[in-house]
Coordinates of C-alpha atoms in Angstrom, one line a residue:
M1 CA -2.6 24.7 -5.2
N2 CA -5.6 26.9 -6.9
S3 CA -8.4 27.9 -4.9
S4 CA -10.4 26.6 -8.2
Q5 CA -9.7 22.8 -7.3
N6 CA -11.5 23.0 -4.2
N7 CA -14.2 21.3 -6.5
R8 CA -12.2 18.0 -7.2
R9 CA -13.4 15.3 -9.7
K10 CA -13.5 12.4 -6.9
I11 CA -10.7 9.6 -8.1
V12 CA -11.5 7.2 -10.6
L13 CA -10.4 3.4 -10.6
R14 CA -10.7 1.4 -13.2
Y15 CA -10.2 -2.6 -13.7
F16 CA -7.3 -4.0 -15.2
D17 CA -6.8 -7.8 -15.9
N18 CA -3.3 -7.7 -15.6
V19 CA -1.8 -5.6 -12.7
V20 CA 1.9 -6.7 -13.6
N21 CA 4.3 -4.5 -15.3
P22 CA 7.0 -6.7 -16.1
R23 CA 8.8 -4.2 -18.6
S24 CA 8.9 -1.3 -15.9
I25 CA 11.5 -0.1 -13.1
H26 CA 9.4 -1.3 -10.7
G27 CA 10.9 -5.3 -11.0
I28 CA 14.5 -4.3 -9.8
Y29 CA 13.7 -5.7 -6.4
P30 CA 10.9 -8.1 -5.1
Y31 CA 9.9 -6.3 -2.1
R32 CA 7.1 -7.7 -0.1
G33 CA 3.6 -5.8 -0.1
K34 CA 4.8 -4.1 -3.2
M35 CA 1.6 -2.2 -4.7
S36 CA 0.7 -2.6 -8.8
A37 CA 2.5 0.8 -10.5
I38 CA 0.0 0.5 -13.0
D39 CA -3.0 1.2 -10.6
A40 CA -0.6 3.8 -9.0
A41 CA -0.2 5.1 -12.3
H42 CA -3.8 5.8 -12.7
I43 CA -4.3 7.5 -9.8
I44 CA -1.2 10.0 -9.8
S45 CA -2.7 10.9 -13.8
Q46 CA -5.3 12.1 -12.4
L47 CA -4.0 14.3 -10.1
P48 CA -2.0 18.2 -11.5
T49 CA 1.5 18.1 -12.1
D50 CA 1.8 21.6 -10.1
S51 CA 1.7 20.1 -6.9
T52 CA 3.6 18.4 -4.2
L53 CA 2.4 14.7 -3.3
L54 CA 4.3 12.8 -0.4
D55 CA 3.8 8.7 0.5
P56 CA 4.7 8.9 4.1
F57 CA 5.2 4.7 3.9
C58 CA 6.7 4.7 0.4
G59 CA 8.3 1.2 0.6
T60 CA 10.5 0.7 -2.4
G61 CA 9.2 4.0 -4.2
T62 CA 6.8 2.5 -6.1
I63 CA 4.0 5.6 -5.8
V64 CA 6.9 8.0 -5.4
Y65 CA 8.5 6.7 -9.2
E66 CA 5.2 7.0 -11.0
A67 CA 4.3 10.7 -9.6
Q68 CA 8.3 12.1 -10.6
L69 CA 7.4 10.5 -14.0
H70 CA 3.8 12.4 -14.2
G71 CA 5.9 15.3 -13.5
M72 CA 5.2 16.2 -9.9
N73 CA 7.3 17.1 -6.7
A74 CA 7.1 14.1 -4.8
M75 CA 9.0 12.5 -1.8
G76 CA 9.0 9.5 0.1
V77 CA 9.6 8.3 3.8
D78 CA 10.2 5.6 5.5
N79 CA 12.2 3.8 8.4
N80 CA 13.4 0.4 6.3
P81 CA 17.1 2.0 4.8
L82 CA 16.7 -1.2 2.4
A83 CA 13.3 -0.1 0.9
C84 CA 14.6 3.2 0.8
T85 CA 17.8 2.8 -1.2
I86 CA 16.1 1.1 -4.0
A87 CA 13.6 4.0 -3.8
A88 CA 16.1 6.1 -4.2
G89 CA 17.6 4.0 -7.1
K90 CA 14.6 4.0 -9.0
T91 CA 14.2 8.0 -8.9
K92 CA 17.7 9.5 -8.3
S93 CA 19.1 11.0 -11.3
I94 CA 22.1 9.3 -13.1
D95 CA 24.6 8.7 -15.8
K96 CA 23.3 6.0 -17.1
Q97 CA 26.4 4.7 -19.5
M98 CA 29.0 5.8 -17.0
T99 CA 27.0 4.2 -14.2
L100 CA 27.3 0.6 -16.8
S101 CA 30.7 1.6 -17.2
H102 CA 31.3 1.8 -13.4
L103 CA 29.2 -1.5 -13.2
E104 CA 31.6 -3.4 -15.6
T105 CA 34.8 -2.1 -13.4
S106 CA 33.5 -3.0 -10.7
I107 CA 33.0 -6.7 -11.7
A108 CA 36.5 -6.8 -13.2
D109 CA 38.0 -5.7 -10.1
A110 CA 35.6 -8.5 -8.1
K111 CA 37.1 -11.1 -10.1
E112 CA 40.4 -9.7 -9.2
L113 CA 40.8 -9.7 -5.5
S114 CA 43.0 -12.0 -3.8
K115 CA 40.7 -12.7 -0.4
V116 CA 37.1 -12.4 -0.1
P117 CA 34.8 -12.7 3.2
S118 CA 32.6 -15.4 2.9
M119 CA 29.1 -15.0 2.9
P120 CA 27.1 -15.5 6.3
T121 CA 26.3 -19.0 7.1
N122 CA 22.3 -18.8 6.9
P123 CA 22.0 -17.1 3.8
A124 CA 24.9 -19.3 2.4
R125 CA 22.2 -22.3 2.2
Y126 CA 20.4 -20.8 -0.1
F127 CA 22.9 -20.3 -2.8
Q128 CA 25.5 -22.4 -4.5
K129 CA 29.0 -21.9 -3.0
D130 CA 30.6 -20.5 -6.9
T131 CA 27.2 -18.1 -6.7
A132 CA 27.8 -17.3 -2.9
E133 CA 31.4 -16.0 -3.6
H134 CA 30.8 -14.2 -6.4
I135 CA 27.9 -12.0 -4.2
M136 CA 30.5 -11.9 -1.6
R137 CA 32.9 -10.2 -4.5
I138 CA 30.3 -7.7 -5.4
L139 CA 29.7 -6.5 -2.4
S140 CA 33.6 -6.0 -1.6
V141 CA 33.6 -3.4 -4.0
S142 CA 29.9 -2.0 -3.7
H143 CA 31.4 0.9 -1.1
D144 CA 31.0 3.4 -4.1
F145 CA 28.0 2.1 -6.1
S146 CA 25.2 4.9 -6.5
S147 CA 21.7 4.2 -5.1
Y148 CA 20.7 2.5 -8.7
L149 CA 23.6 -0.2 -9.1
L150 CA 22.5 -0.8 -5.2
A151 CA 19.0 -1.5 -5.8
A152 CA 20.2 -3.4 -8.9
F153 CA 22.7 -5.7 -7.1
Y154 CA 20.2 -6.6 -3.6
G155 CA 17.4 -6.9 -6.2
S156 CA 19.6 -9.6 -8.2
I157 CA 21.0 -11.1 -5.4
C158 CA 16.8 -12.4 -4.5
L159 CA 16.7 -13.3 -8.4
A160 CA 20.2 -15.7 -7.8
A161 CA 18.6 -17.2 -4.7
R162 CA 15.8 -17.9 -6.7
A163 CA 17.9 -19.9 -9.4
C164 CA 20.0 -21.2 -7.4
N165 CA 16.8 -23.4 -5.8
H166 CA 16.0 -24.3 -9.8
W167 CA 12.9 -21.1 -10.0
L168 CA 10.8 -23.1 -8.1
W169 CA 10.1 -20.0 -5.2
T170 CA 7.6 -17.1 -6.3
S171 CA 8.8 -13.9 -7.6
T172 CA 7.7 -12.5 -4.2
S173 CA 8.4 -15.2 -1.5
T174 CA 11.3 -18.1 -1.0
G175 CA 10.2 -21.7 -0.1
K176 CA 12.7 -25.0 1.0
I177 CA 16.1 -25.3 -0.4
N178 CA 15.9 -27.4 -3.6
V179 CA 19.2 -29.1 -3.5
P180 CA 21.4 -30.0 -5.3
L181 CA 21.5 -25.9 -5.9
R182 CA 22.4 -24.4 -9.3
H183 CA 25.3 -22.6 -9.9
I184 CA 24.5 -19.4 -11.4
D185 CA 26.9 -16.8 -12.8
F186 CA 26.0 -13.6 -10.5
Y187 CA 28.0 -11.6 -12.7
S188 CA 26.5 -12.0 -15.6
M189 CA 22.6 -12.1 -13.7
F190 CA 23.2 -8.7 -12.3
L191 CA 24.7 -6.9 -15.3
K192 CA 21.7 -8.3 -17.1
K193 CA 19.3 -6.7 -14.4
A194 CA 21.1 -3.5 -14.4
R195 CA 21.3 -3.2 -18.1
K196 CA 17.3 -4.4 -18.0
H197 CA 16.0 -1.6 -15.7
I198 CA 18.8 1.3 -16.5
E199 CA 16.4 3.1 -19.4
F200 CA 13.4 3.6 -16.9
V201 CA 15.4 6.0 -14.3
R202 CA 14.4 9.4 -15.3
G203 CA 15.3 11.5 -12.2
V204 CA 13.8 14.3 -13.1
P205 CA 11.8 16.7 -11.5
P206 CA 14.5 15.8 -8.5
A207 CA 12.4 13.4 -6.2
Q208 CA 13.1 13.2 -2.1
I209 CA 13.7 9.8 -0.5
Y210 CA 13.8 10.4 3.5
N211 CA 15.1 6.9 5.7
Y212 CA 12.6 8.1 8.5
D213 CA 10.2 7.4 11.1
T214 CA 6.8 8.6 10.3
R215 CA 5.3 9.2 13.2
H216 CA 8.2 12.0 13.3
I217 CA 7.9 13.5 10.2
S218 CA 7.1 16.8 11.1
E219 CA 11.0 17.0 11.9
I220 CA 11.6 16.7 8.7
I221 CA 8.6 17.7 6.1
P222 CA 7.5 21.6 6.4
P223 CA 4.3 22.4 7.7
N224 CA 1.0 23.1 5.2
S225 CA 3.7 22.1 2.8
I226 CA 1.9 18.6 0.7
D227 CA -0.8 18.8 -1.6
Y228 CA -1.1 15.4 -2.3
V229 CA -0.4 11.8 0.5
Y230 CA -1.1 8.7 -1.3
T231 CA 0.3 6.2 0.0
S232 CA -0.7 2.5 0.7
P233 CA -0.1 1.8 4.9
P234 CA 1.7 -0.9 6.7
Y235 CA -0.9 -4.0 6.5
F236 CA -2.3 -4.3 9.9
D237 CA -1.6 -8.2 10.2
A238 CA 1.6 -8.0 11.1
L239 CA 3.3 -8.3 7.2
D240 CA 7.3 -8.6 8.0
Y241 CA 9.0 -6.2 5.9
T242 CA 12.1 -7.5 6.7
G243 CA 11.2 -10.9 5.7
Y244 CA 11.7 -13.7 2.3
Y245 CA 14.1 -12.6 0.0
T246 CA 14.9 -9.0 1.9
K247 CA 15.8 -11.8 5.1
L248 CA 18.6 -12.8 3.0
V249 CA 19.8 -9.7 1.6
M250 CA 19.6 -7.9 5.0
E251 CA 21.9 -11.1 6.4
I252 CA 24.2 -10.8 3.5
L253 CA 24.6 -7.2 4.2
D254 CA 25.2 -7.9 8.1
I255 CA 22.1 -5.4 8.5
D256 CA 20.4 -6.2 12.3
R257 CA 16.7 -6.7 11.0
A258 CA 15.4 -6.8 14.7
T259 CA 16.0 -3.0 15.4
I260 CA 15.0 -2.5 11.8
R261 CA 11.9 -4.5 12.6
D262 CA 11.4 -2.4 16.1
G263 CA 11.3 1.1 14.0
L264 CA 8.4 -0.3 11.6
I265 CA 4.8 -0.1 12.6
Q266 CA 3.8 -3.9 11.8
R267 CA 2.6 -5.3 15.2
Y268 CA -0.6 -5.8 15.9
S269 CA -0.7 -5.5 19.3
T270 CA 0.4 -2.2 19.0
Y271 CA -0.9 -1.0 15.6
K272 CA -3.3 1.1 16.1
T273 CA -1.8 3.3 18.5
E274 CA 1.0 3.5 16.5
M275 CA -0.8 4.4 13.5
E276 CA -2.5 6.8 15.2
K277 CA 0.8 8.4 16.2
A278 CA 1.7 8.6 12.2
L279 CA -1.7 9.9 10.8
L280 CA -1.5 13.2 13.5
A281 CA 2.2 13.4 12.5
L282 CA 1.2 13.5 8.7
D283 CA -1.7 15.8 9.6
Q284 CA 1.1 18.7 10.7
V285 CA 2.4 18.5 7.0
L286 CA -1.0 18.9 5.6
H287 CA -2.9 22.0 4.9
D288 CA -7.1 22.8 4.6
E289 CA -6.9 21.7 0.4
S290 CA -4.4 18.8 1.0
V291 CA -6.0 15.4 -0.2
I292 CA -5.2 12.1 1.3
I293 CA -5.8 8.8 -0.3
F294 CA -4.8 5.2 1.3
V295 CA -5.5 2.4 -0.5
V296 CA -5.7 -0.6 2.3
G297 CA -7.4 -3.7 2.1
D298 CA -9.4 -6.7 4.6
R299 CA -7.6 -8.2 6.7
M300 CA -8.1 -11.7 8.2
V301 CA -6.8 -11.0 11.6
H302 CA -7.5 -13.9 14.7
K303 CA -10.3 -15.8 11.9
K304 CA -11.8 -12.4 11.8
L305 CA -12.2 -10.3 8.9
I306 CA -11.5 -5.9 9.3
R307 CA -12.5 -3.6 6.9
G308 CA -9.5 -1.7 5.8
S309 CA -11.4 1.2 5.5
D310 CA -13.5 0.9 8.4
F311 CA -10.1 0.9 10.5
F312 CA -8.7 3.8 8.8
K313 CA -11.9 6.0 8.9
S314 CA -12.0 5.6 12.5
I315 CA -8.9 6.1 13.5
A316 CA -7.8 9.1 10.4
P317 CA -8.0 12.8 12.3
W318 CA -10.4 14.1 9.4
H319 CA -13.5 14.0 8.5
A320 CA -15.5 12.0 6.3
P321 CA -13.9 10.0 3.6
Y322 CA -14.9 9.0 0.3
V323 CA -14.7 5.1 -0.6
V324 CA -13.9 3.3 -3.7
E325 CA -14.3 -0.8 -2.9
R326 CA -13.1 -3.5 -5.3
E327 CA -12.6 -7.4 -4.9
Y328 CA -9.0 -8.6 -5.4
T329 CA -9.0 -10.5 -8.8
K330 CA -5.7 -12.3 -10.6
T331 CA -3.5 -11.1 -7.5
A332 CA -2.1 -13.6 -4.8
S333 CA -4.6 -12.5 -2.2
D334 CA -7.2 -13.6 -4.6
L335 CA -5.0 -17.1 -4.5
W336 CA -5.0 -16.7 -0.6
D337 CA -8.9 -16.1 -0.3
T338 CA -9.6 -19.0 -2.8
I339 CA -7.3 -21.2 0.1
N340 CA -8.9 -19.9 2.9
T341 CA -12.6 -19.7 1.5
T342 CA -12.8 -15.7 1.6
T343 CA -13.9 -12.8 0.1
R344 CA -11.5 -10.0 1.2
K345 CA -11.9 -6.5 -1.0
E346 CA -9.7 -3.4 -1.6
Q347 CA -10.8 0.0 -0.8
V348 CA -9.2 3.5 -1.7
I349 CA -10.0 6.3 1.1
V350 CA -10.1 9.7 -0.3
W351 CA -10.3 12.8 2.5
D352 CA -10.3 15.7 1.1
L353 CA -9.6 18.6 3.4
A354 CA -10.8 21.0 1.2
Q355 CA -14.4 19.9 1.8
E356 CA -14.8 18.2 4.6
G357 CA -12.0 19.1 7.0
R358 CA -10.3 17.9 10.0
K359 CA -11.8 16.5 13.2
S360 CA -11.8 18.4 16.2

């Protein structure tokens, strides 16, 4: 990074009337806590392309993808393997025609299988029986799927669960079982989703996705190698990133949710200690001119409002950030604030090490 970048302009935020962008790669999977790609792209557009960006809590790769689209050297780290598969599906280079041809062949093979395992009991309750069988047939032939096809497959499972339940669930959270369950042609739904999102896969410049624990990030990222950190860290009110739609997918894939949860920073009782470890580990891969950008929010914890920027300023190993604050508008958080009669805000915290440096 050039020394002339020492006098960086401050990150500018703008108000977006609508932060939803259905015509993008990001609708491929309804991951909990997913940040707005429109917001991410706006912030990333203010960063130099000849630099390296790291999202240490990348989830399904919204920031990594937008940084890749901007031409940056982008990498993401997350300790949830399902999220990493989806992030890789968004960012890894593929031959689009061959990918869709492979899917069509795989669907034909799935239909011809003579023996198919049954869907596990709990997730099977949410799907019409023929739809559940379609899903298990595809699972049986998915061993050689690319990350993109796996991401589309997992996203299609979520979409099918919603459709089987008469579209009465929201796009981000599940609800009660609505009987009689509707039959959904999963093969058609999967193929449609794969075709819809594949046009947005760029794959260049190459982006790296690591399924790893950020508390030990210096084991995989070289020291002094990161110019920009941009992330939305895990929420400190114990949001379960393995719940809702992801719970169904993990159960179908026979992934042990308890093991995954144990590796994530999402328990309120230990959140501060574990996040401090993560920030100290993160500091080891930064250099003296790095910029760290965190998007955080106020949270209601045990009926107490905690201001996200104050919390992270107190535990971060870096001096004197500047903070830009705004209210939630036209989002799910805005809805919950209305229900709970709270007024929470979102903050973007920016630490500029070239200007303020590290704490002693």
